[in-house]
C-alpha positions as CSV (number, residue, x, y, z in Angstrom):
1,X,2.1,-5.7,-9.3
2,X,5.4,-6.8,-7.8
3,X,7.0,-10.2,-8.4
4,X,6.5,-11.0,-4.7
5,X,2.8,-10.4,-5.0
6,X,2.5,-12.6,-8.1
7,X,4.5,-15.4,-6.4
8,X,2.2,-15.2,-3.4
9,X,-0.9,-15.6,-5.6
10,X,0.7,-18.5,-7.5
11,X,1.6,-20.2,-4.3
12,X,-1.9,-19.9,-3.0
13,X,-3.3,-21.3,-6.2
14,X,-0.8,-24.2,-6.3
15,X,-2.8,-26.1,-3.7
16,X,-5.4,-28.3,-5.3
17,X,-8.1,-27.5,-2.7
18,X,-7.6,-23.7,-3.1
19,X,-7.6,-24.0,-6.9
20,X,-10.9,-26.0,-6.6
21,X,-12.4,-23.2,-4.4
22,X,-11.5,-20.6,-7.0
23,X,-12.8,-22.7,-9.8
24,X,-16.1,-23.2,-8.0
25,X,-16.5,-19.5,-7.3
26,X,-15.7,-18.7,-10.9
27,X,-18.4,-21.1,-12.1
28,X,-20.9,-19.7,-9.7
29,X,-20.1,-16.1,-10.6
30,X,-21.1,-14.9,-7.1
31,X,-19.8,-14.8,-3.6
32,X,-20.1,-17.6,-1.2
33,X,-19.6,-18.3,2.5
34,X,-17.4,-20.9,4.0
35,X,-20.6,-22.7,5.3
36,X,-22.0,-22.8,1.8
37,X,-18.7,-24.2,0.5
38,X,-18.6,-26.9,3.2
39,X,-21.8,-28.4,1.8
40,X,-20.0,-29.1,-1.5
41,X,-16.8,-30.4,0.0
42,X,-15.5,-33.3,2.0
43,X,-13.4,-31.0,4.1
44,X,-14.3,-29.8,7.5
45,X,-15.4,-26.2,8.1
46,X,-12.1,-25.4,9.9
47,X,-10.1,-26.8,7.0
48,X,-12.1,-24.8,4.5
49,X,-11.7,-21.7,6.7
50,X,-7.9,-22.2,6.6
51,X,-7.9,-22.4,2.8
52,X,-10.2,-19.3,2.4
53,X,-7.8,-17.4,4.7
54,X,-4.8,-18.3,2.6
55,X,-6.7,-17.1,-0.5
56,X,-7.7,-13.9,1.1
57,X,-4.1,-13.3,2.4
58,X,-2.8,-13.8,-1.1
59,X,-5.5,-11.3,-2.4
60,X,-7.0,-14.0,-4.6
61,X,-10.3,-13.6,-2.8
62,X,-12.0,-10.6,-1.1
63,X,-13.8,-11.0,2.2
64,X,-17.0,-9.3,3.4
65,X,-18.4,-9.8,6.9
66,X,-22.1,-9.8,7.6
67,X,-22.7,-10.5,11.2
68,X,-20.8,-13.6,12.2
69,X,-20.7,-14.9,8.6
70,X,-17.9,-14.1,6.1
71,X,-18.6,-14.0,2.4
72,X,-15.9,-14.5,-0.3
73,X,-15.6,-13.3,-3.9
74,X,-12.9,-13.7,-6.5
75,X,-10.6,-10.6,-6.7
76,X,-10.5,-10.6,-10.5
77,X,-8.4,-7.4,-10.6
78,X,-5.6,-8.9,-8.7
79,X,-5.7,-12.1,-10.7
80,X,-5.6,-10.2,-14.0
81,X,-2.7,-8.1,-12.8
82,X,-0.9,-11.4,-12.1
83,X,-1.7,-12.6,-15.7
84,X,-4.3,-15.1,-14.6
85,X,-7.5,-15.4,-16.5
86,X,-10.1,-17.1,-14.2
87,X,-12.1,-18.2,-17.2
88,X,-9.2,-20.5,-18.2
89,X,-8.7,-22.1,-14.7
């Protein structure tokens, strides 16, 4: 993994909201939709979508579409390559 990719991941995780999203997914141990996440957050659905997009663009999360719904899961491989252990977040 290049230094630029590692920096992108670290920048994505430097935001408190995005770090909370990743922590929440790590605790759940499963994928979630933005709609599911909005029930556990004070943020609006558009704001959450913005944060999920940033995490996907940084390859912190993977995205799967089913119909109109998008589901997100932690990309453990990318995080481990960057030296990040999600169990310690």
